[in-house]
Backbone as numpy.savetxt, mean C-alpha at the origin, in Angstrom:
# Nx Ny Nz CAx CAy CAz Cx Cy Cz
14.90 -16.65 3.29 13.89 -15.36 3.63 14.69 -14.29 3.35
15.92 -14.17 3.51 17.08 -13.21 3.51 16.99 -12.59 2.35
16.80 -13.33 0.99 16.89 -12.54 -0.13 15.56 -11.59 -0.42
14.59 -12.05 0.43 13.27 -10.92 0.54 13.53 -9.65 1.00
14.67 -9.68 1.57 14.99 -8.07 2.38 14.45 -7.21 1.52
15.05 -7.00 0.22 14.74 -5.65 -0.45 13.41 -5.56 -0.66
12.22 -6.71 -0.94 11.23 -6.49 -1.05 10.34 -6.01 0.13
10.91 -6.18 1.25 10.22 -5.82 2.46 10.33 -4.07 2.30
11.83 -3.70 2.01 11.58 -2.03 1.77 11.05 -1.68 1.06
10.82 -2.73 -0.16 9.90 -1.98 -1.11 8.10 -1.75 -0.93
8.18 -3.17 -0.13 6.60 -3.04 0.46 6.44 -1.87 1.29
7.19 -1.52 2.45 6.87 -0.60 3.24 6.96 0.69 2.57
7.81 0.81 1.62 7.57 2.30 1.24 6.67 2.71 0.19
6.23 1.35 -0.59 4.98 1.34 -1.19 3.83 1.72 -0.61
3.78 1.40 0.40 2.73 1.36 1.73 2.62 3.35 1.63
3.62 3.59 2.26 3.68 5.01 2.34 3.23 6.00 1.35
3.80 5.74 -0.01 3.90 6.03 -1.01 1.87 5.80 -1.59
1.49 4.78 -1.32 0.10 4.74 -1.45 -0.77 6.03 -0.93
-0.52 6.39 0.24 -1.16 7.45 0.98 -1.47 8.66 0.09
-0.37 8.67 -1.11 -0.49 9.71 -1.94 -1.23 9.98 -3.08
-1.85 8.59 -3.14 -2.90 8.27 -4.39 -3.94 9.68 -4.24
-4.80 10.11 -5.20 -5.68 11.25 -5.20 -6.94 10.71 -4.48
-7.18 9.40 -3.72 -8.41 9.15 -3.02 -8.00 8.95 -1.78
-6.68 9.09 -1.33 -6.55 8.71 0.31 -6.02 10.07 0.65
-4.87 10.64 0.38 -4.44 12.08 1.15 -5.24 13.24 0.97
-5.98 13.61 0.16 -6.66 14.41 -0.07 -8.10 14.49 1.05
-8.26 13.27 1.22 -9.34 12.96 1.72 -9.17 12.56 3.07
-7.93 12.31 3.71 -7.71 11.82 5.07 -8.51 12.61 6.09
-8.61 14.17 5.95 -9.55 14.55 7.34 -10.80 13.98 7.05
-11.44 13.97 5.94 -13.01 13.28 5.81 -13.00 11.70 6.73
-11.78 10.86 6.16 -11.86 9.54 6.54 -11.79 9.56 8.27
-10.76 10.26 8.54 -11.18 10.57 10.13 -12.17 11.07 10.88
-13.02 11.89 10.15 -14.22 12.07 10.29 -15.26 10.88 10.59
-15.30 10.54 9.35 -16.36 9.55 9.22 -16.15 8.25 10.29
-15.05 7.61 10.38 -14.57 6.72 11.17 -14.90 6.93 12.56
-14.46 8.21 13.22 -14.45 8.18 14.38 -15.83 9.36 15.01
-16.44 9.64 14.06 -17.57 10.00 14.43 -17.50 11.66 14.75
-16.62 12.46 14.53 -16.11 13.78 15.06 -15.84 14.34 13.85
-16.02 15.62 13.64 -16.34 16.48 12.53 -15.05 17.01 12.31
-14.72 17.44 10.95 -13.49 17.78 10.97 -13.45 19.31 11.81
-14.27 19.99 11.92 -14.19 21.20 12.66 -14.26 20.89 14.06
-14.76 20.07 14.59 -14.41 19.65 16.04 -12.95 19.06 16.52
-12.21 18.24 15.23 -10.91 17.97 15.48 -10.22 18.72 15.60
-10.38 20.04 14.39 -9.25 21.12 14.75 -9.63 21.88 16.01
-10.54 22.35 16.42 -11.20 22.74 17.68 -10.80 22.28 18.85
-10.81 21.14 18.91 -10.37 20.11 20.16 -8.94 19.52 20.02
-7.85 19.99 19.24 -6.72 19.84 19.20 -5.99 19.54 20.40
-5.28 18.56 20.78 -4.93 18.54 22.09 -5.88 18.08 22.97
-7.08 17.90 22.78 -8.24 17.06 23.97 -7.93 15.74 23.99
-7.60 15.18 25.04 -7.41 13.97 25.48 -8.12 12.59 25.04
-9.72 13.18 24.80 -10.89 12.40 24.39 -10.95 12.30 23.10
-10.59 13.45 22.38 -10.65 13.77 20.82 -9.63 12.63 20.67
-8.32 12.82 20.90 -7.33 12.21 20.40 -7.47 10.45 20.41
-8.14 10.03 22.18 -8.52 8.81 22.25 -9.52 8.15 21.28
-10.25 8.97 20.85 -11.48 8.47 20.18 -11.09 8.30 18.68
-10.08 9.20 18.21 -9.79 9.07 16.78 -8.49 8.20 16.48
-7.76 7.92 17.84 -6.98 6.93 17.42 -7.45 5.30 17.63
-8.59 5.06 18.43 -8.85 3.82 18.19 -9.84 3.83 16.88
-10.28 4.54 16.36 -11.11 4.47 15.12 -9.88 4.30 14.31
-8.95 5.10 14.08 -7.85 4.50 13.43 -7.08 3.14 13.31
-7.18 2.79 14.29 -6.59 1.36 14.75 -7.58 0.44 14.31
-8.92 0.49 14.35 -9.90 -0.52 13.85 -9.95 -0.33 12.60
-9.64 1.31 11.53 -9.59 1.15 10.50 -8.71 0.28 9.62
-7.29 0.58 9.93 -6.12 0.04 9.64 -6.00 -1.36 9.47
-6.69 -1.94 10.51 -6.89 -3.57 10.58 -7.67 -4.04 9.67
-8.95 -3.16 9.19 -10.08 -3.60 8.28 -8.97 -3.89 6.89
-8.43 -2.83 6.66 -7.91 -2.37 5.28 -6.53 -3.31 5.12
-5.81 -3.81 5.94 -4.71 -4.60 6.25 -5.37 -6.17 5.85
-6.39 -6.44 6.42 -6.87 -7.88 6.35 -7.02 -8.41 4.87
-7.60 -7.17 4.15 -8.16 -7.47 2.97 -6.76 -7.53 2.17
-5.68 -6.65 2.09 -4.43 -6.69 1.69 -3.95 -7.97 1.73
-3.77 -8.45 2.93 -2.82 -9.72 3.08 -3.62 -10.75 2.57
-4.88 -10.86 2.49 -6.03 -11.75 1.75 -5.41 -11.81 0.20
-5.09 -10.56 -0.19 -5.08 -10.40 -1.57 -3.40 -10.83 -2.00
-2.56 -10.41 -0.73 -1.14 -10.88 -1.08 -1.18 -12.65 -1.01
-2.00 -13.49 -0.44 -2.44 -14.48 -0.39 -2.35 -15.27 -2.06
-3.81 -14.60 -2.47 -3.80 -15.22 -3.87 -3.06 -14.69 -4.94
-2.16 -13.23 -4.78 -0.92 -13.17 -5.53 0.02 -14.39 -5.53
0.16 -15.04 -4.19 1.37 -16.07 -4.24 0.81 -17.16 -5.06
-0.67 -17.72 -4.86 -1.23 -18.90 -5.28 -0.84 -18.45 -6.74
-1.32 -17.47 -7.16 -1.21 -17.23 -8.76 -0.16 -17.36 -9.22
0.92 -16.68 -8.32 2.20 -16.92 -9.02 2.73 -18.34 -9.34
2.54 -19.24 -8.42 2.94 -20.70 -8.76 2.55 -21.35 -9.93
1.15 -20.41 -10.01 0.78 -21.02 -11.58 0.94 -20.61 -12.59
1.49 -19.08 -12.61 2.19 -18.39 -13.93 3.34 -18.27 -13.93
4.31 -18.62 -12.95 5.65 -18.54 -13.00 6.37 -19.72 -14.00
6.21 -20.36 -14.40 6.68 -21.22 -15.36 6.15 -21.07 -17.05
5.17 -20.21 -16.70 4.37 -19.82 -18.17 5.53 -19.07 -18.98
5.72 -19.72 -20.26 7.04 -18.67 -21.30 6.42 -18.76 -22.67
6.32 -17.62 -23.32 5.65 -17.55 -24.77 7.17 -17.01 -25.69
6.64 -17.02 -26.75 7.88 -16.28 -27.91 7.32 -15.88 -28.98
7.48 -14.54 -29.11 7.10 -13.99 -30.21 8.35 -13.39 -30.83
8.41 -13.54 -32.28 9.51 -12.92 -33.04 10.97 -13.08 -32.59
11.22 -14.18 -31.84 12.31 -14.72 -31.39 12.57 -14.34 -30.22
11.31 -13.34 -29.48 11.67 -12.72 -28.10 11.09 -13.77 -27.23
11.69 -13.97 -26.01 10.92 -15.10 -25.39 10.51 -14.02 -24.01
9.28 -14.38 -23.49 9.10 -13.63 -22.55 8.16 -14.43 -21.38
8.02 -14.20 -20.64 6.99 -14.76 -19.53 6.21 -13.95 -18.37
5.72 -14.18 -17.42 4.65 -13.23 -16.64 5.48 -12.45 -16.21
6.84 -12.38 -15.77 7.46 -11.40 -15.10 7.29 -10.14 -15.81
7.64 -10.59 -17.33 7.84 -9.33 -18.41 6.64 -8.65 -18.52
5.85 -9.24 -18.74 4.18 -8.86 -18.87 3.63 -7.80 -18.05
4.07 -8.40 -16.36 3.75 -7.84 -15.37 4.75 -6.44 -14.92
5.91 -6.44 -15.77 6.60 -5.29 -15.60 6.52 -3.80 -16.34
5.99 -4.48 -17.97 5.44 -3.58 -18.70 3.78 -2.97 -18.18
3.12 -3.81 -17.76 2.19 -3.15 -16.89 2.74 -2.27 -16.10
3.38 -2.32 -15.23 4.07 -1.76 -14.05 4.66 -0.26 -14.67
5.45 -0.52 -15.82 5.83 0.81 -16.19 4.76 1.56 -16.75
3.46 1.28 -17.28 2.49 1.88 -17.95 1.96 2.36 -16.39
1.63 1.97 -15.29 1.15 2.24 -13.99 2.12 3.20 -13.39
3.07 3.33 -13.76 4.12 4.66 -13.52 3.97 5.65 -14.13
3.94 5.64 -15.46 3.40 6.50 -16.35 2.29 7.22 -15.97
1.37 6.55 -15.23 0.08 7.06 -15.06 0.17 8.02 -13.75
1.10 7.23 -12.83 0.94 7.85 -11.48 1.87 9.24 -11.69
2.75 9.03 -12.87 3.59 10.30 -12.64 2.55 11.41 -13.53
1.67 11.05 -13.87 0.75 12.22 -15.19 1.16 12.06 -16.31
2.34 11.12 -16.79 2.73 11.43 -17.82 1.61 10.85 -19.06
1.00 9.69 -18.72 0.28 9.09 -19.51 -1.26 8.73 -18.47
-1.95 9.04 -18.14 -2.92 9.16 -17.52 -4.03 7.67 -17.81
-4.49 7.09 -16.95 -5.37 6.06 -17.19 -6.75 6.42 -16.57
-7.66 6.96 -17.07 -8.70 7.39 -16.03 -9.37 6.35 -15.61
-9.43 5.32 -15.83 -10.34 4.12 -14.96 -9.58 4.02 -14.03
-8.32 4.16 -13.62 -7.79 4.04 -12.02 -8.04 5.24 -11.21
-8.88 6.36 -11.85 -9.26 7.75 -10.99 -10.76 7.06 -10.04
-10.72 6.18 -10.61 -12.39 5.61 -9.78 -12.02 5.45 -8.32
-12.81 6.00 -7.33 -13.39 5.56 -6.10 -14.50 4.60 -5.88
-14.28 3.23 -6.19 -15.35 2.63 -5.59 -15.58 2.17 -4.40
-15.37 3.04 -3.57 -15.71 2.50 -1.99 -16.96 1.78 -1.98
-16.96 0.88 -0.83 -17.95 -0.01 -0.09 -18.11 1.07 0.81
-19.76 1.36 1.06 -19.99 2.23 2.28 -20.86 1.23 3.30
-20.24 1.27 4.35 -21.17 0.68 5.80 -21.69 1.54 6.15
-22.72 1.48 6.51 -23.46 2.31 7.80 -22.70 2.26 9.06
-22.24 3.17 9.41 -21.72 3.18 10.92 -22.32 4.01 11.71
-23.53 3.42 12.63 -24.24 4.28 13.43 -23.49 4.17 15.00
-23.02 3.47 15.42 -22.09 2.81 16.83 -20.85 2.65 16.31
-20.00 3.56 16.41 -18.44 3.12 16.01 -18.04 2.46 17.22
-17.56 1.28 16.81 -16.65 0.26 17.56 -15.58 -0.13 16.78
-14.58 -0.89 17.29 -13.12 -1.38 16.48 -13.99 -2.03 15.40
-14.89 -3.03 15.64 -15.68 -4.05 14.65 -16.10 -3.25 13.17
-16.75 -2.39 13.87 -17.51 -1.37 12.72 -16.45 -0.76 11.75
-15.53 -0.06 12.58 -14.38 0.79 11.53 -13.60 -0.46 11.07
-13.52 -1.38 11.36 -12.96 -2.61 10.82 -13.60 -3.02 9.54
-14.78 -3.18 9.64 -15.57 -3.02 8.63 -15.57 -2.06 7.42
-15.52 -0.98 7.86 -15.32 0.06 7.02 -13.83 -0.10 6.50
-12.90 0.07 7.22 -11.45 -0.23 6.75 -11.17 -1.39 5.40
-12.19 -2.29 5.61 -12.04 -3.38 5.00 -12.80 -2.98 3.33
-13.85 -2.18 3.70 -14.58 -1.82 2.48 -13.94 -0.56 1.73
-13.11 0.03 2.48 -12.38 1.56 1.83 -10.98 0.36 0.87
-10.77 -0.32 1.64 -9.53 -1.36 0.66 -10.02 -1.69 -0.25
-10.95 -2.28 -0.56 -11.72 -3.08 -1.67 -12.32 -1.53 -2.76
-12.31 -0.75 -2.07 -13.08 0.52 -3.21 -11.56 1.41 -3.29
-10.42 1.15 -2.68 -9.23 2.02 -3.21 -8.69 1.18 -4.18
-9.05 0.20 -4.23 -7.80 -0.68 -5.17 -7.73 -0.20 -6.46
-8.91 0.46 -7.41 -8.68 1.04 -8.80 -7.87 2.30 -8.31
-7.68 2.77 -7.32 -7.39 4.18 -7.37 -5.95 4.11 -6.58
-5.51 3.22 -5.95 -4.03 2.91 -5.70 -3.50 1.59 -6.10
-4.37 1.51 -7.40 -3.70 0.11 -8.45 -2.22 0.04 -8.70
-1.60 1.53 -9.10 -0.28 1.58 -9.56 0.50 0.63 -8.83
0.71 1.20 -7.51 1.39 0.63 -6.28 1.10 -0.58 -5.94
-0.40 -0.80 -5.61 -0.53 -2.09 -5.13 -0.20 -3.26 -6.22
-0.61 -2.72 -7.25 -0.20 -4.02 -8.35 1.49 -4.31 -8.26
2.03 -3.23 -8.22 3.40 -3.65 -8.09 3.96 -4.62 -6.72
3.00 -4.43 -5.70 3.65 -5.30 -4.45 2.90 -6.37 -4.63
1.59 -6.64 -5.23 0.98 -8.01 -5.31 1.81 -8.58 -6.50
2.37 -8.36 -7.49 3.15 -8.85 -8.47 4.67 -9.18 -8.01
5.39 -8.70 -6.86 6.73 -8.91 -6.45 5.86 -10.18 -5.44
4.69 -10.04 -4.89 4.34 -11.19 -3.72 4.08 -12.55 -4.48
3.76 -12.28 -5.90 3.73 -13.57 -6.68 4.87 -14.38 -7.18
5.96 -13.34 -6.65 7.24 -14.16 -6.92 7.76 -14.74 -6.01
7.13 -14.72 -4.60 7.74 -15.23 -3.57 7.21 -17.20 -3.52
8.20 -17.45 -2.73 8.08 -19.21 -2.77 7.04 -19.61 -2.14
6.71 -18.99 -0.92 5.90 -19.59 0.27 4.78 -18.33 0.34
3.68 -19.04 1.22 2.35 -18.04 1.73 2.55 -17.45 2.49
3.42 -17.52 3.25 3.99 -16.92 4.77 4.94 -15.32 3.85
5.70 -16.02 2.91 6.29 -14.54 2.63 5.33 -13.89 1.98
4.19 -14.06 1.27 3.33 -13.17 0.52 2.60 -12.43 1.62
2.26 -13.16 2.73 1.85 -12.67 3.70 2.33 -11.48 4.50
3.84 -11.78 4.93 4.46 -11.12 5.54 4.78 -9.69 4.47
4.71 -9.75 3.43 5.04 -8.79 2.31 3.99 -7.88 2.19
2.72 -8.38 2.21 1.61 -7.68 2.09 1.17 -6.60 3.76
1.60 -7.84 4.72 1.66 -6.91 6.26 2.23 -5.68 6.39
3.93 -6.01 5.78 4.73 -4.74 5.85 4.21 -3.73 5.01
3.59 -3.97 3.66 2.65 -2.90 2.79 1.70 -2.23 3.61
0.91 -3.13 4.09 -0.16 -2.64 5.11 0.48 -1.45 6.00
1.17 -1.92 6.93 1.98 -1.17 7.91 2.34 0.53 7.38
2.98 0.31 6.03 3.26 1.68 5.33 2.32 2.36 5.31
1.30 1.87 4.86 -0.25 2.62 4.65 -0.69 3.13 5.70
-0.53 2.30 7.11 -1.36 2.30 8.11 -0.62 3.87 8.83
0.55 3.46 8.85 1.31 4.69 9.58 0.87 5.96 9.54
0.61 6.69 8.27 0.10 7.95 8.28 -1.24 8.12 9.04
-2.16 7.19 8.84 -3.58 7.50 9.78 -3.32 7.21 11.10
-2.08 6.48 11.58 -1.98 6.10 13.28 -1.49 7.27 13.65
-0.59 7.97 12.97 0.36 9.18 13.26 -1.05 10.16 13.68
-1.93 10.19 12.48 -2.59 11.52 12.57 -3.66 11.31 13.71
-3.89 9.85 14.11 -4.81 9.80 15.20 -3.94 9.86 16.57
-2.84 9.51 16.59 -1.96 9.98 17.67 -1.73 11.35 18.03
-1.45 11.98 17.00 -1.04 13.38 17.39 -2.13 14.38 16.22
-3.29 14.42 16.46 -4.32 15.03 15.97 -3.84 16.57 15.77
-3.27 17.12 17.05 -3.27 18.49 17.04 -2.26 19.05 15.69
-1.16 18.01 15.81 -0.28 18.40 14.69 -0.87 17.88 13.16
-1.60 17.13 13.01 -1.79 16.59 11.84 -2.16 17.55 10.82
-3.25 18.37 11.21 -3.75 19.45 10.19 -2.55 20.55 9.68
-1.48 20.73 10.41 -0.60 21.50 9.85 0.33 20.76 9.40
0.70 19.36 9.47 1.37 18.67 8.58 0.72 18.34 7.23
-0.84 18.02 7.57 -1.28 17.88 6.12 -1.39 19.04 5.35
-1.34 20.36 5.58 -1.09 21.39 4.71 0.27 21.57 4.00
1.17 21.02 4.87 2.33 21.21 4.20 2.64 19.86 3.10
2.31 19.05 3.32 2.52 18.03 2.51 1.80 18.09 1.06
0.76 18.38 1.09 -0.39 18.77 0.22 0.02 19.55 -0.93
1.08 20.73 -0.54 1.73 21.50 -1.53 2.65 21.11 -2.14
3.35 19.86 -1.55 4.24 18.89 -2.64 3.68 17.81 -3.08
2.41 17.41 -3.22 1.63 16.49 -3.52 1.84 16.13 -4.97
1.94 17.02 -5.82 2.23 16.72 -7.38 3.70 16.20 -7.45
4.86 16.72 -6.96 5.93 16.36 -6.95 6.49 14.88 -5.89
5.64 14.66 -5.24 5.45 13.09 -4.75 4.87 12.40 -5.57
3.87 12.54 -6.58 3.43 11.75 -7.28 4.45 11.28 -8.43
5.20 12.35 -8.95 5.98 12.31 -10.01 7.17 11.22 -9.67
7.51 11.71 -8.26 8.60 10.45 -7.53 8.30 9.02 -7.36
7.19 8.89 -7.09 6.21 7.44 -6.95 6.28 6.88 -8.33
5.54 7.63 -9.38 5.75 6.97 -10.68 7.31 6.57 -11.28
8.23 7.39 -11.26 9.21 7.14 -11.23 9.99 5.40 -10.43
9.76 5.86 -9.31 10.09 4.52 -8.69 9.51 3.14 -9.35
8.04 3.10 -9.34 7.39 2.36 -10.08 7.81 1.92 -11.61
8.28 3.04 -12.12 8.91 2.27 -13.71 10.10 1.72 -13.56
10.86 2.29 -12.35 12.21 1.64 -12.09 11.93 -0.09 -11.96
10.97 -0.30 -11.03 10.56 -1.28 -10.76 10.02 -2.26 -11.93
9.29 -1.66 -12.76 9.21 -2.27 -14.01 10.21 -2.69 -14.98
10.92 -2.04 -15.00 12.28 -2.39 -16.00 12.81 -3.47 -15.37
13.06 -3.38 -13.76 13.75 -4.55 -13.25 12.93 -5.63 -13.14
11.76 -5.68 -13.15 11.02 -7.14 -13.81 11.14 -7.51 -15.27
11.04 -6.50 -16.47 11.21 -6.99 -17.62 12.78 -7.40 -17.87
13.38 -7.07 -17.23 14.84 -7.46 -17.49 15.49 -8.46 -16.51
14.03 -8.91 -15.45 14.37 -10.09 -14.64 15.84 -9.78 -13.92
15.95 -8.62 -13.47 16.90 -8.04 -12.53 16.30 -7.75 -11.12
15.30 -7.93 -10.56 14.70 -7.67 -9.24 15.85 -7.94 -8.44
16.39 -9.50 -8.69 17.19 -9.88 -7.77 18.55 -9.06 -7.34
18.88 -8.32 -8.39 19.98 -7.37 -8.12 19.95 -6.57 -7.04
18.53 -6.03 -6.58 18.62 -5.37 -5.48 18.91 -6.00 -4.12
19.26 -7.72 -4.06 19.97 -8.09 -2.71 20.93 -7.83 -2.60
21.84 -7.52 -3.42 23.34 -7.17 -3.33 23.39 -5.79 -2.57
22.31 -4.81 -2.55 22.11 -3.45 -2.07 21.94 -3.70 -0.39
21.10 -4.76 -0.39 20.62 -4.98 1.71 21.15 -5.87 1.99
22.52 -6.55 1.59 22.92 -7.76 2.22 22.93 -7.58 3.77
23.25 -6.29 4.45 23.03 -6.47 5.84 22.21 -6.41 6.62
20.88 -6.74 6.09 19.29 -7.12 6.37 19.37 -8.93 6.55
20.20 -9.59 5.76 20.27 -10.94 5.50 19.89 -11.54 7.18
20.77 -11.24 8.29 20.94 -11.91 9.46 19.71 -11.54 10.13
19.03 -10.20 10.08 17.93 -9.95 10.61 16.80 -10.56 10.12
16.55 -10.84 8.51 15.30 -11.48 8.18 15.45 -12.98 8.41
16.58 -13.42 8.53 16.47 -14.97 8.79 16.27 -15.16 10.47
16.81 -14.37 11.26 16.42 -14.67 12.54 14.75 -14.37 12.82
14.11 -13.29 11.98 12.79 -13.43 11.91 12.11 -14.65 11.56
12.60 -15.05 10.48 12.03 -16.36 10.00 12.00 -17.49 11.00
13.14 -17.67 11.49 13.43 -18.57 12.77 12.17 -18.50 13.61
12.31 -17.08 14.00 10.87 -17.26 15.15 9.52 -17.29 14.63
9.56 -17.23 13.38 7.96 -17.64 13.12 7.90 -18.98 12.92
8.82 -19.63 13.06 8.67 -21.07 12.76 8.31 -22.02 14.16
């Protein structure tokens, strides 16, 4: 599992970058309001209030648990599909290619979309499942998180598709589960940070929003780079850059056995 260390870094970074999608970052205050039952104005007026902080934080914990479960299940499916598709090869005009090459080309196109160079209109859709939340509890907010994960899938598709493709290259189901858990952790951190420090969230939100376009372009460039590595079968070349993580990953694997 030590060879998978670069993939874990990539998955965590991808989770953080997923927050930059048009249906996540701009709407974060609205999400916090929906899951906590506290209006945006009340959160801003009650900054530093312990009761407000606790209520928003508990709601965030349920929310991230819900979407994490959905993404981990997707990762398990990606590993299973990868086992079926990995050995498939085809040849056209003397050029041999397989699933990795097709996925790599798709990810390059998604990177172009993310950077705004070649937009794909279908990926701007936000098809969230709306669960009525009358009495907010951990379970109800987890259901909302699961529904949002399913609805987010088209919108965060470029980055999520990249990580699911990487997961499909893994040998074991456990590796796929861990990879998507790491991805979910990266996506969860901004929500948990917002819930824990609601008094600083709105100020930081305004600052980050000003650089939204630059961050989108950087994300697109990263995706295109991953796509090129997949097309050229060079994903393993990242391993040499993270050899210092090998002992840590091996120790984690032994602890899970």
